[in-house]
mmCIF file of C-alpha atoms (C1' of nucleotides) in Angstrom:
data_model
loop_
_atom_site.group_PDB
_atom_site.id
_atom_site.type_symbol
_atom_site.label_atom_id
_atom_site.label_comp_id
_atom_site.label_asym_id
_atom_site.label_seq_id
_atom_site.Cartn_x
_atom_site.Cartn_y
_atom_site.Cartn_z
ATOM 1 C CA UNK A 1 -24.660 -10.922 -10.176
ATOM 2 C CA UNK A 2 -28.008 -11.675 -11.368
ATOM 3 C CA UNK A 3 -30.653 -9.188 -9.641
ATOM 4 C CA UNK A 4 -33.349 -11.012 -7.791
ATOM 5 C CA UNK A 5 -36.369 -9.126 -6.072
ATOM 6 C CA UNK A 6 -37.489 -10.488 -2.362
ATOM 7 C CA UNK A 7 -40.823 -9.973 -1.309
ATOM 8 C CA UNK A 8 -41.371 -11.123 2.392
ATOM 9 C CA UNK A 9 -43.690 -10.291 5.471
ATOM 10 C CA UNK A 10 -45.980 -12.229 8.171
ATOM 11 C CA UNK A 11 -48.574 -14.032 6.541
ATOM 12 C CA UNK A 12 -51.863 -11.891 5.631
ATOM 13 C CA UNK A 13 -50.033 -8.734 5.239
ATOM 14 C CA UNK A 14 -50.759 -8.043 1.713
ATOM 15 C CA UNK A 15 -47.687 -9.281 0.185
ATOM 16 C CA UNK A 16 -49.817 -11.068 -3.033
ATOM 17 C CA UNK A 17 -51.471 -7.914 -3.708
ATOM 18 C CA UNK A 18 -48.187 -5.637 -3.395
ATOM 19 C CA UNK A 19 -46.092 -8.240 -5.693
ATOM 20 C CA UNK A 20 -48.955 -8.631 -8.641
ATOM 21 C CA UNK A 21 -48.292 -4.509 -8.525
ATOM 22 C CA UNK A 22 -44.553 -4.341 -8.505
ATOM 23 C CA UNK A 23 -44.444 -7.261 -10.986
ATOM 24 C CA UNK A 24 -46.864 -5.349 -13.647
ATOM 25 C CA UNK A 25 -44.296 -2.323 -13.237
ATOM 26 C CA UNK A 26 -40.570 -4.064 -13.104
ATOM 27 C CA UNK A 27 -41.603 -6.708 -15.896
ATOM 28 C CA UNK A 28 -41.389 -8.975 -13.509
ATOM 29 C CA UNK A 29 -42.197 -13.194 -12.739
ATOM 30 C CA UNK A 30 -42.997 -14.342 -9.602
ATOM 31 C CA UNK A 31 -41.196 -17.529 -7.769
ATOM 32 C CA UNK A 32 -43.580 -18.253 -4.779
ATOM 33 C CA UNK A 33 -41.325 -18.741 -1.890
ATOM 34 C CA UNK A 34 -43.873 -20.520 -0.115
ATOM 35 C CA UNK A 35 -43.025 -24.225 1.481
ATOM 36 C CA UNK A 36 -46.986 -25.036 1.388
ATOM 37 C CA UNK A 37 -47.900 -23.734 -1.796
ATOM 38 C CA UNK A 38 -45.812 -25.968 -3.904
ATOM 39 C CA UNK A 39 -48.261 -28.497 -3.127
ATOM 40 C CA UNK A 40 -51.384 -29.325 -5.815
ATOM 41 C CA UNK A 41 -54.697 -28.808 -3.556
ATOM 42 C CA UNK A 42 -53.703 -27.036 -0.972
ATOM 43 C CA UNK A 43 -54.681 -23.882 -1.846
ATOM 44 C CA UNK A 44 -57.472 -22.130 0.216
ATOM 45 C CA UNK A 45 -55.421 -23.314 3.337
ATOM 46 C CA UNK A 46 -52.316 -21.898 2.147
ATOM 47 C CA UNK A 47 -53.639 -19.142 0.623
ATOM 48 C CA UNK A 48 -52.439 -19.575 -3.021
ATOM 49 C CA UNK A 49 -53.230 -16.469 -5.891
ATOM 50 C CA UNK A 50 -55.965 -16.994 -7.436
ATOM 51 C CA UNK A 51 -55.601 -17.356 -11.521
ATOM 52 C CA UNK A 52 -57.411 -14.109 -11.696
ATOM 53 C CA UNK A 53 -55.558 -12.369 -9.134
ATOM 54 C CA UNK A 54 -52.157 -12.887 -10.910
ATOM 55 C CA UNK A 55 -52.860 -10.766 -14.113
ATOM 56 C CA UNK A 56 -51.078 -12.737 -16.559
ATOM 57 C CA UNK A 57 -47.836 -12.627 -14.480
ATOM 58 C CA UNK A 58 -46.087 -15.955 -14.839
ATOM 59 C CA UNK A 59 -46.199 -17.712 -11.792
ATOM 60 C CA UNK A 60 -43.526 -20.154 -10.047
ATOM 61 C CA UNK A 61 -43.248 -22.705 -8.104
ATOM 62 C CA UNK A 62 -46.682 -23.400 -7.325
ATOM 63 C CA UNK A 63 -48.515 -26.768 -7.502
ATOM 64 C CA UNK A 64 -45.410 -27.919 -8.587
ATOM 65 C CA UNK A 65 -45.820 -31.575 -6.299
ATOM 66 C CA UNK A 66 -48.781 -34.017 -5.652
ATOM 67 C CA UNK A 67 -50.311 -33.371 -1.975
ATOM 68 C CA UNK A 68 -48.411 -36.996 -0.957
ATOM 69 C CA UNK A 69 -44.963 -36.164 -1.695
ATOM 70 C CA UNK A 70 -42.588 -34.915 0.548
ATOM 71 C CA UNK A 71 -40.342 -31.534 -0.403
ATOM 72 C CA UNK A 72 -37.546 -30.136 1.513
ATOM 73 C CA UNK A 73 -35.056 -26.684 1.589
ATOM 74 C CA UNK A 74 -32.653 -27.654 -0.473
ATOM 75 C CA UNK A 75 -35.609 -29.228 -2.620
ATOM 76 C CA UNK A 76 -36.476 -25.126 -2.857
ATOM 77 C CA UNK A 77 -33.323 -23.926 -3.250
ATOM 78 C CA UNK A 78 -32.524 -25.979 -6.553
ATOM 79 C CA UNK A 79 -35.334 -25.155 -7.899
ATOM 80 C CA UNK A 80 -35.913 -21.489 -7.515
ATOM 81 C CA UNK A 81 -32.169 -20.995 -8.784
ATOM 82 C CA UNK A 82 -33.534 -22.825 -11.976
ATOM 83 C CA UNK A 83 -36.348 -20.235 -12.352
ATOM 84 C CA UNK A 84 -33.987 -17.584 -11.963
ATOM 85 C CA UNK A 85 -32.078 -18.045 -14.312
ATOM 86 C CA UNK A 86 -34.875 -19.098 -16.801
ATOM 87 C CA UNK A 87 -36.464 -15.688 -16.223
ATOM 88 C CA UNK A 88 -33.286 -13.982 -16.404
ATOM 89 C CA UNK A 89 -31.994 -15.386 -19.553
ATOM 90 C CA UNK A 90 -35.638 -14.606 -20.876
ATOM 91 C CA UNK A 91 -35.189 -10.556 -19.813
ATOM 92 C CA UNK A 92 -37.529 -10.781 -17.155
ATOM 93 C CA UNK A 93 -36.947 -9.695 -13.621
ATOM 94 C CA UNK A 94 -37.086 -12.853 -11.069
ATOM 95 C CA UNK A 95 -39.552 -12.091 -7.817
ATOM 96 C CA UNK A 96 -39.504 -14.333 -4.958
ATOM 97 C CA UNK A 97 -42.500 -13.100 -2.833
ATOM 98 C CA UNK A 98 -43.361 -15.367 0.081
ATOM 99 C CA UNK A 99 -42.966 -16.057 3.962
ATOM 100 C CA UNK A 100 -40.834 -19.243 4.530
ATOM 101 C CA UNK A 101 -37.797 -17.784 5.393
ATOM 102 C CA UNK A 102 -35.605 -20.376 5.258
ATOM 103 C CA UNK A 103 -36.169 -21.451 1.976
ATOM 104 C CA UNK A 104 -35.860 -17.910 0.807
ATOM 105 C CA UNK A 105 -32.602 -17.147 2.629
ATOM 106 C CA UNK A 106 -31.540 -20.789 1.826
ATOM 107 C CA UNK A 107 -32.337 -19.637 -2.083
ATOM 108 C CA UNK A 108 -30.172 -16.158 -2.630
ATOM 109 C CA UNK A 109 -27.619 -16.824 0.156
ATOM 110 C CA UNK A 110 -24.937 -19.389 -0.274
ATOM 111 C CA UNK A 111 -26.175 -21.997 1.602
ATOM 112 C CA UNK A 112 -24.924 -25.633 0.558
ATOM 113 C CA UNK A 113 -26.305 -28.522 0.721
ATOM 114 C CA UNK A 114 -24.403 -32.049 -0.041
ATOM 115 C CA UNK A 115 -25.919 -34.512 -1.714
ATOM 116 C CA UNK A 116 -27.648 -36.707 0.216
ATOM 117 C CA UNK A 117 -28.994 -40.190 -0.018
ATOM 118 C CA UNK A 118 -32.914 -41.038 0.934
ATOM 119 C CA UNK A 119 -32.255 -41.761 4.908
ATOM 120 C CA UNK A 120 -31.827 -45.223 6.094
ATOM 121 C CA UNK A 121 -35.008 -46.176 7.852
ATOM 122 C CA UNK A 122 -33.382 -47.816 10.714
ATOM 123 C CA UNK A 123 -30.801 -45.592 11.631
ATOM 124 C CA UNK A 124 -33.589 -42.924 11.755
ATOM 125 C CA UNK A 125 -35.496 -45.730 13.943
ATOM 126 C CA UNK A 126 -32.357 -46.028 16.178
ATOM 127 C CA UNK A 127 -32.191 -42.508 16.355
ATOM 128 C CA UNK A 128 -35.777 -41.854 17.218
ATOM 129 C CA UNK A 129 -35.441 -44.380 20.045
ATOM 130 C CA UNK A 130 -32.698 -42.637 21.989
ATOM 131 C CA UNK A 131 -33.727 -40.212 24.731
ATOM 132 C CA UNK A 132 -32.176 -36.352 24.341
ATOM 133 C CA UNK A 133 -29.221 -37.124 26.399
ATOM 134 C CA UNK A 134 -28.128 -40.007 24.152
ATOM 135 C CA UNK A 135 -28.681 -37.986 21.157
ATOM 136 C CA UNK A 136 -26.460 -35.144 22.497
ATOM 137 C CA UNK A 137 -24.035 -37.683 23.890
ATOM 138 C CA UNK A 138 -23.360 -38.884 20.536
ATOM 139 C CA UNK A 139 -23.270 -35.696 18.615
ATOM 140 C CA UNK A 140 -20.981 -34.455 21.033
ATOM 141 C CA UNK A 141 -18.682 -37.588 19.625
ATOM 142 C CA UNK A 142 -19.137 -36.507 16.172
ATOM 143 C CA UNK A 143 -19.926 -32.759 16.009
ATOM 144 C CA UNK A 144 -19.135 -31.009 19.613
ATOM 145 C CA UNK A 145 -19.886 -27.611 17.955
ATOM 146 C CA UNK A 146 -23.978 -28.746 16.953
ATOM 147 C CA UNK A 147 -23.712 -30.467 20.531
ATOM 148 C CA UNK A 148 -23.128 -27.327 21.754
ATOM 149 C CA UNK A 149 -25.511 -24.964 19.750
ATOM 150 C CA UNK A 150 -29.025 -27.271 19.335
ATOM 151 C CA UNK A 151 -30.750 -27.087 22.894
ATOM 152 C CA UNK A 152 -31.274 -30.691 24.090
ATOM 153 C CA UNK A 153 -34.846 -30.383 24.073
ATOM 154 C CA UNK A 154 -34.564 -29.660 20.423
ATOM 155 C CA UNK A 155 -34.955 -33.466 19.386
ATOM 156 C CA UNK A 156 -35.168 -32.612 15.927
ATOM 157 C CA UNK A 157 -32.365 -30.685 15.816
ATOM 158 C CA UNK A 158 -30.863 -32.674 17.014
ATOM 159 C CA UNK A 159 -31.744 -36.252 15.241
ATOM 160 C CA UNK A 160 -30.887 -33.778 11.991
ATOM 161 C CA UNK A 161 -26.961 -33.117 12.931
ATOM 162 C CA UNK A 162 -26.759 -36.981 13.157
ATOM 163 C CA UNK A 163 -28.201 -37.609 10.295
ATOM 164 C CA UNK A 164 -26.081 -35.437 8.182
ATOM 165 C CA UNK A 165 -23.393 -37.153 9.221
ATOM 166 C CA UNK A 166 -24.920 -40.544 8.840
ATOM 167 C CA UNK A 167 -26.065 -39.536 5.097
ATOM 168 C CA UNK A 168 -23.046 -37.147 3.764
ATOM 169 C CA UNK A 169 -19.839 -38.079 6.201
ATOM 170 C CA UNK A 170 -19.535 -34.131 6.558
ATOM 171 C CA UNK A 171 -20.659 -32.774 9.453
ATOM 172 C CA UNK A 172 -22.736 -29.629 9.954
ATOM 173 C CA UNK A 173 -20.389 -27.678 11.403
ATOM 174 C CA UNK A 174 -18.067 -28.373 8.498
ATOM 175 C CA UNK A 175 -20.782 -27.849 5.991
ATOM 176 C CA UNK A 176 -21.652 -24.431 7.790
ATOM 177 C CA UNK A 177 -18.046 -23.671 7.857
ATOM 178 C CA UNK A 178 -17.333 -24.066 4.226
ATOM 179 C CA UNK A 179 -19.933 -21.112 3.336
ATOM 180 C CA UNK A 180 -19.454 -17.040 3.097
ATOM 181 C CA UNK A 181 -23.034 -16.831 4.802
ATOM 182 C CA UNK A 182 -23.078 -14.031 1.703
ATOM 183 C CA UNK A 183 -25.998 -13.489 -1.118
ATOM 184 C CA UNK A 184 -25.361 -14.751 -4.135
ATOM 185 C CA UNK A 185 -28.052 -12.538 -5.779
ATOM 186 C CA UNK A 186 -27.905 -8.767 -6.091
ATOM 187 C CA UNK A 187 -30.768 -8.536 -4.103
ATOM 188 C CA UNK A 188 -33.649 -6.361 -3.642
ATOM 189 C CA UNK A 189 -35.288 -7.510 0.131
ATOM 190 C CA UNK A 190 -38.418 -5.607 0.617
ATOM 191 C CA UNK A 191 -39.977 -6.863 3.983
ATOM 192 C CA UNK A 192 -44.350 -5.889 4.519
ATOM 193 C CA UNK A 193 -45.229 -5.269 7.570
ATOM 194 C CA UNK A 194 -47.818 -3.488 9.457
ATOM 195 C CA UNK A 195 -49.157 -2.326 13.002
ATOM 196 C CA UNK A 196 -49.456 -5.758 14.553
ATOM 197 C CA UNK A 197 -52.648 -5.317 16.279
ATOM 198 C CA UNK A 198 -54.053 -4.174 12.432
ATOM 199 C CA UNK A 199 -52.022 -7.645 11.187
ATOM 200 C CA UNK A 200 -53.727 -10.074 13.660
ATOM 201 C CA UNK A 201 -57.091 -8.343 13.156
ATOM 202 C CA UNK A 202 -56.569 -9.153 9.152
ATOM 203 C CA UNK A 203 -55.607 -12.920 9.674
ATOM 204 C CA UNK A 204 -58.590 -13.370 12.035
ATOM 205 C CA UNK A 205 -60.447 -12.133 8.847
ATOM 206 C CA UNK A 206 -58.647 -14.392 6.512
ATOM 207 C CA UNK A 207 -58.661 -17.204 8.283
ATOM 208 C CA UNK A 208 -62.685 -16.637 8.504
ATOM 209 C CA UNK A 209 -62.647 -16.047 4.817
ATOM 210 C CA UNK A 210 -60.750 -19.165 4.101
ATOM 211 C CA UNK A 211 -63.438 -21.085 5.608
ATOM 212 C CA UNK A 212 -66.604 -19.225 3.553
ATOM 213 C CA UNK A 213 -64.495 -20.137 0.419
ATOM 214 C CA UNK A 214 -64.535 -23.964 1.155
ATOM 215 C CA UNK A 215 -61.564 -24.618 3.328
ATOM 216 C CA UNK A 216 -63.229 -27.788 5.032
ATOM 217 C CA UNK A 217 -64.259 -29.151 1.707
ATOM 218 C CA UNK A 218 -61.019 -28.856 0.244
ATOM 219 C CA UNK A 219 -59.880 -31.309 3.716
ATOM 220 C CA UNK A 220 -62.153 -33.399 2.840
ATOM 221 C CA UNK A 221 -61.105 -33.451 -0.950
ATOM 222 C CA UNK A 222 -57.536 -34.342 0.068
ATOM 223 C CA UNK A 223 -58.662 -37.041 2.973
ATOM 224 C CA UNK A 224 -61.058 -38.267 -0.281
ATOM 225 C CA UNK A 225 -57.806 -39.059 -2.329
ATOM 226 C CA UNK A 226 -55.642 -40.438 0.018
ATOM 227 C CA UNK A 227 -54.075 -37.554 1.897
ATOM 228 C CA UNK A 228 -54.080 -38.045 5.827
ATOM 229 C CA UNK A 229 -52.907 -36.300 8.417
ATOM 230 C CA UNK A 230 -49.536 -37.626 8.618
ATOM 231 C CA UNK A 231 -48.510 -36.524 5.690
ATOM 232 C CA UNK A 232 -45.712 -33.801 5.015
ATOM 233 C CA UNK A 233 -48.132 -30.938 3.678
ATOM 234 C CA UNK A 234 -50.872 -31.449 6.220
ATOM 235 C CA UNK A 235 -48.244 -29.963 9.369
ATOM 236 C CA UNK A 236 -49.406 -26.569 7.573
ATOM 237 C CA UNK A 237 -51.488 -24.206 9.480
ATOM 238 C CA UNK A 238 -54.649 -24.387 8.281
ATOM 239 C CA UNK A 239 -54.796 -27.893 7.672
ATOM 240 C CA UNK A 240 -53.596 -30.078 10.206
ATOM 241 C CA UNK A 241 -56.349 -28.413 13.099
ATOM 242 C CA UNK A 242 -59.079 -30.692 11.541
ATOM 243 C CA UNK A 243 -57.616 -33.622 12.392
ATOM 244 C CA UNK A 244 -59.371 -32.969 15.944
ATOM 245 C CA UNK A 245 -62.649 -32.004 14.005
ATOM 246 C CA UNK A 246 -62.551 -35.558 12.740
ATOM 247 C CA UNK A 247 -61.675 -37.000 15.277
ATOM 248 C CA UNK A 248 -64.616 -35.251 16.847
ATOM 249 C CA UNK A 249 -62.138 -33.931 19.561
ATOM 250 C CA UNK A 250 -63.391 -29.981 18.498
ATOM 251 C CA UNK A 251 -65.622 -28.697 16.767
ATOM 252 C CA UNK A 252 -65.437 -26.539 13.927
ATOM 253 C CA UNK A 253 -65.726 -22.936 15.421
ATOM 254 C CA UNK A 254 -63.103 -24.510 17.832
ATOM 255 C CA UNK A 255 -60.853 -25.343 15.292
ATOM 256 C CA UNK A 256 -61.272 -22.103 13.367
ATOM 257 C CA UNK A 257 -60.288 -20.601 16.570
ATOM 258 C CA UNK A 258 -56.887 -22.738 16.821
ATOM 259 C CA UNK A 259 -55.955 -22.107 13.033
ATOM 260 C CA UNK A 260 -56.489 -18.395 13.911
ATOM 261 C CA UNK A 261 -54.298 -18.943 17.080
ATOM 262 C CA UNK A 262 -51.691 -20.457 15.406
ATOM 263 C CA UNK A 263 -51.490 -18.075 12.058
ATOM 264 C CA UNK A 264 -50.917 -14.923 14.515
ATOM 265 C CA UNK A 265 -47.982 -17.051 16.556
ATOM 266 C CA UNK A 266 -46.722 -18.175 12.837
ATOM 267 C CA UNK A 267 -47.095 -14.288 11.773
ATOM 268 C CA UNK A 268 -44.902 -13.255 15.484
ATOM 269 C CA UNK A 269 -41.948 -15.973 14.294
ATOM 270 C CA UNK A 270 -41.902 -14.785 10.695
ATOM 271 C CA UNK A 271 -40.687 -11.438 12.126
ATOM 272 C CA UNK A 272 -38.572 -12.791 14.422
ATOM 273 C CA UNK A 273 -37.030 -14.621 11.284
ATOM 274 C CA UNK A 274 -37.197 -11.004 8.702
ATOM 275 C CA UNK A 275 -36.098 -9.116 11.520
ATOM 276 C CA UNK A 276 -32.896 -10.975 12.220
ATOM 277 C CA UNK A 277 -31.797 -12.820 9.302
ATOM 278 C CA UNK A 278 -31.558 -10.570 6.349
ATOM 279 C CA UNK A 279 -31.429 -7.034 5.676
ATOM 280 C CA UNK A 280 -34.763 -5.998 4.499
ATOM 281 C CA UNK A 281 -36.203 -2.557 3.245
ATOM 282 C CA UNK A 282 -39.279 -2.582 5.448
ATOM 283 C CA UNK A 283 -42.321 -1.007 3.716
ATOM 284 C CA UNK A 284 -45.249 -0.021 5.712
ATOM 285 C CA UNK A 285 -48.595 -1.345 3.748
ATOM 286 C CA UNK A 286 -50.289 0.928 5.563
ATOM 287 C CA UNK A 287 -48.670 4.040 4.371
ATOM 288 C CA UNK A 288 -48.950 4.952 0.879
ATOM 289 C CA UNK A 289 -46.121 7.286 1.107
ATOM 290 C CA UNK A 290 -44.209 4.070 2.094
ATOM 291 C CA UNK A 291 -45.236 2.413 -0.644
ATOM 292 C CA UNK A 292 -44.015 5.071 -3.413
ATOM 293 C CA UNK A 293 -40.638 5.486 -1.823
ATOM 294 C CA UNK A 294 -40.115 1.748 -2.121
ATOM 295 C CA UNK A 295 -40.678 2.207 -5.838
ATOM 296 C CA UNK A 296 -38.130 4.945 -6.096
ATOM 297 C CA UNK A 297 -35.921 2.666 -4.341
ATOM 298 C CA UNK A 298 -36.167 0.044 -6.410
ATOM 299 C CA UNK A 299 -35.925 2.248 -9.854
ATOM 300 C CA UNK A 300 -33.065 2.882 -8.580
ATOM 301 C CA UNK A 301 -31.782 0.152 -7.815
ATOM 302 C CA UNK A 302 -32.582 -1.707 -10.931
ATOM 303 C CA UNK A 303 -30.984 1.005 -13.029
ATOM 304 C CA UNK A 304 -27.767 0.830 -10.847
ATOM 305 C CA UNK A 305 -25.210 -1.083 -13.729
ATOM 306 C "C1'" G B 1 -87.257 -12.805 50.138
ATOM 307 C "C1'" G B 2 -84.152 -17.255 52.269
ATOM 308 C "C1'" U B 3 -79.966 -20.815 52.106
ATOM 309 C "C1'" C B 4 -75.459 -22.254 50.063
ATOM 310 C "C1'" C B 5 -71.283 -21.616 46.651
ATOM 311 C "C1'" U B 6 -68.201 -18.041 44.288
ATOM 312 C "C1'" G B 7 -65.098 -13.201 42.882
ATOM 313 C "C1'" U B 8 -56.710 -14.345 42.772
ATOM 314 C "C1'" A B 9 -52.210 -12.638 36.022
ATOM 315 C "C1'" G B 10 -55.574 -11.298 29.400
ATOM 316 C "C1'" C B 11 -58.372 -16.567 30.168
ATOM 317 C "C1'" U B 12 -59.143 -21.249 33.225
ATOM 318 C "C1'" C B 13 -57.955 -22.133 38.004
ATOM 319 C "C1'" A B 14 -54.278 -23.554 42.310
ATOM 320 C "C1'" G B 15 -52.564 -21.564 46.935
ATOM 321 C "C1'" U B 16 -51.122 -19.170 51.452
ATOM 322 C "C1'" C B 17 -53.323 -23.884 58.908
ATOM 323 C "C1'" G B 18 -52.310 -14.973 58.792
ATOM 324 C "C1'" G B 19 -45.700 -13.173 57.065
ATOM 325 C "C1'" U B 20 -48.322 -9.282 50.142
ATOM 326 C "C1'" A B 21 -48.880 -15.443 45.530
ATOM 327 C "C1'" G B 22 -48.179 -19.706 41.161
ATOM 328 C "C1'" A B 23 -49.536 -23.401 37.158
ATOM 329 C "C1'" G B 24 -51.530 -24.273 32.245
ATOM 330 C "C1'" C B 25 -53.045 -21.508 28.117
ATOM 331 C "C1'" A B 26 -52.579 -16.686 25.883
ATOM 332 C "C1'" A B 27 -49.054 -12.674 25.115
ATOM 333 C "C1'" U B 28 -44.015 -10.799 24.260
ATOM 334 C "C1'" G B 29 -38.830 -11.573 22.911
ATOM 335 C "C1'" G B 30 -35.273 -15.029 20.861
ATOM 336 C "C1'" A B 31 -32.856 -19.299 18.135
ATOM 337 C "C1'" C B 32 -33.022 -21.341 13.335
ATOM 338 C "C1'" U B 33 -28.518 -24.446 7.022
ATOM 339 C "C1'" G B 34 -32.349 -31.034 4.025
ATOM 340 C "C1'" A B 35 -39.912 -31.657 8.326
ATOM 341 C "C1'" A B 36 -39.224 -24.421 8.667
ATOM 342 C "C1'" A B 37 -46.874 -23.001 8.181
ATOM 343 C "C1'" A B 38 -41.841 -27.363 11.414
ATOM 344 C "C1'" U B 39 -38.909 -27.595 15.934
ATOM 345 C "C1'" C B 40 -36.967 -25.393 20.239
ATOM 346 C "C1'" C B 41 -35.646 -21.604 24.223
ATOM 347 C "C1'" A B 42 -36.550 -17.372 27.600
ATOM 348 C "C1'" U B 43 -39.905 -13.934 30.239
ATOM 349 C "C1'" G B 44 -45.101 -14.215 35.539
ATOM 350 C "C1'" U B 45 -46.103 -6.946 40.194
ATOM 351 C "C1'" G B 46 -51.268 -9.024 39.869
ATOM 352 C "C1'" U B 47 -55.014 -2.435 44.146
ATOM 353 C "C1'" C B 48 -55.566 -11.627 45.443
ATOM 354 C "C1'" G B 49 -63.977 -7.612 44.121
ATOM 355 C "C1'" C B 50 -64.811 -2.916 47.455
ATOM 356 C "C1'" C B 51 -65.052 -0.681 52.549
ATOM 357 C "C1'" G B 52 -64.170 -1.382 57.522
ATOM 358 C "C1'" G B 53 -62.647 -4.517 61.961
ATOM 359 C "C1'" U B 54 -59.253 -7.937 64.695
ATOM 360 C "C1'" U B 55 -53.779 -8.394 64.543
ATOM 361 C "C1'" C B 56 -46.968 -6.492 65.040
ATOM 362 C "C1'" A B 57 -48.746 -8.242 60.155
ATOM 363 C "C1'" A B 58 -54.806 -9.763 56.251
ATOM 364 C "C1'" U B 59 -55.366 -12.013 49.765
ATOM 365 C "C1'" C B 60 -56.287 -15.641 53.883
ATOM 366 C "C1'" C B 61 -60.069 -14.580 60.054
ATOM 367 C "C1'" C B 62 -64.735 -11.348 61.244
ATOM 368 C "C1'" G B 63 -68.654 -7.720 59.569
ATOM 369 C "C1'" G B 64 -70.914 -4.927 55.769
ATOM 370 C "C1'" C B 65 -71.380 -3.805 50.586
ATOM 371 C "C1'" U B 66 -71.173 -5.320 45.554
ATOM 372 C "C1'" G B 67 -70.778 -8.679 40.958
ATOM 373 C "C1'" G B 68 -71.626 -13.974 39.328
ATOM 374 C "C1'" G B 69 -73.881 -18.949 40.034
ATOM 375 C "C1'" A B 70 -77.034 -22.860 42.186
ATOM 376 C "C1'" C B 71 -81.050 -24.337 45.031
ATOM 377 C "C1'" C B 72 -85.518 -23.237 48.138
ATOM 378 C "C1'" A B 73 -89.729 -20.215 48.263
#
RNA sequence: GGUCCUGUAGCUCAGUCGGUAGAGCAAUGGACUGAAAAUCCAUGUGUCGCCGGUUCAAUCCCGGCUGGGACCA
């Protein structure tokens, strides 16, 4: 098995920092497991590295789609298996370092995805139109398992089951069936995490910094060429808040406020995610000590066959 | 100085014609397999400003005190 190093945590705990470090050390290239930062121009927002921040380590996955286009999990997952095995075949050690879960556990785990056609507009419209009720009525016709496990209220949910039927003529219980729910990596999961009062404190501070740097001009960059609010990239925290500021609905310490808001709930469901959907070696950044026995750790893990 | 309004959950406020109280937001926990920075679920004990009075019983009525606000001087 190809080793793989994982680099997760909540979002302003340090992990760019802590990853430039271990990279420079393990001769290392980073994989950004990030489902906003694969988008060109959208970088303050989504706080990309900055070129002088990285230090010469190759970077991944990063600006790798115009702001307009639309990316998906299993979009990730092909593509970050690509990288590592590009980095491996070159000698290097592959780093994923980033906090979208899914597409990280989606990446080393053995999670399948069929192929799958672009969606049919009007079945999506049919969909769409049902109330919940309908929608579970007819998964329960199809996939009684899903019916059972997505909560009604969870619309897109479950609109999703259906349309993995609709697309693929597999289910998602079947699909979910058919997998070990197993790594696929030999991997190295180092979780960052910190006191969380300390955490929220630091993304207040971020967020604040975001803005000095230009964060409302790069909006209005993106709204300049085309990008609106709609589209796929502009759900991101960060971003889509200003829609009210243009709308003239809020004004900009209000929506500074709400991006705040919403990075500290983001940061609470990223450890719900780390905490309960893959083992991690949890490093505390605020501990040195922590720090150095992580790198023991790893040393010896690397050197392990 | 006077008159009136006001003080209930971290915040904004409901409410109890007297039987110790509840919404939204926040917060916390959880779910998560093609939108995941998304989507969804669960959780509400708080000297009802303080002291006293009336009452079987007061957050609610009465008196005083105190904080906030408005207006009149």
């Amino acid at each position: 098995m190809k080793k793989v190093v994982v680099l997760v945590g909540p979002t302003a705990v340090g992990k760019t920092s802590l990853s430039i470090e271990l990279a420079k050390e393990l001769n290392a290239e980073i994989i950004s497991g990030d489902s906003i930062q694969v988008f060109k121009d959208f970088s303050i927002g989504s706080g990309k590295v900055k070129r002088e921040e990285m230090l010469d380590i190759p970077h991944h996955c990063i600006d790798i789609l115009a702001p307009k286009d639309k990316f998906s999990v299993a979009d990730f997952q092909r593509i970050a298996r690509e990288k590592i095995d590009e980095i491996s075949a070159r000698n290097h050690l592959p780093m994923i370092v980033g906090g979208t879960g899914l597409y990280i556990k989606a990446c080393i785990y053995d999670y399948e995805f069929s192929s799958q056609e672009e969606a049919d507009e009007e079945i999506i419209k049919k969909l769409e139109a049902m109330n919940n009720e309908e929608l579970v009525m007819e998964l329960q016709k199809i996939d009684p398992e899903q019916a059972q496990a997505i909560h009604p209220n969870n619309r897109k949910r479950l609109i999703r089951a259906l349309l993995i039927y609709e697309m693929t003529a597999v289910t998602k219980s079947d699909q979910i069936a058919s997998q070990e729910h197993k790594p696929i990596y030999d991997a190295f999961i180092i979780g960052c995490t910190m006191d969380r009062a300390t955490l929220y404190e630091r993304i207040n501070e971020r967020v604040d910094m975001m803005v000095e740097e230009g964060l409302l001009d790069e909006i209005k960059g993106l709204l300049a060429q085309g990008v609106n609010f709609d589209d796929h990239a502009m759900q991101g925290i960060g971003y889509r808040e200003w829609r009210a500021y243009f709308d003239k609905a809020m004004t900009k310490d209000e929506v500074i406020e709400e991006i705040k808001k919403h990075s500290r709930q983001f940061a609470k469901r990223q450890y719900t995610w780390f905490n309960n959907q893959m083992p991690i070696h949890w490093v505390d950044m605020q501990e040195p000590d922590s720090i150095k026995q992580l790198k023991k750790m790893l040393e010896a893990w690397r050197s392990e066959q």
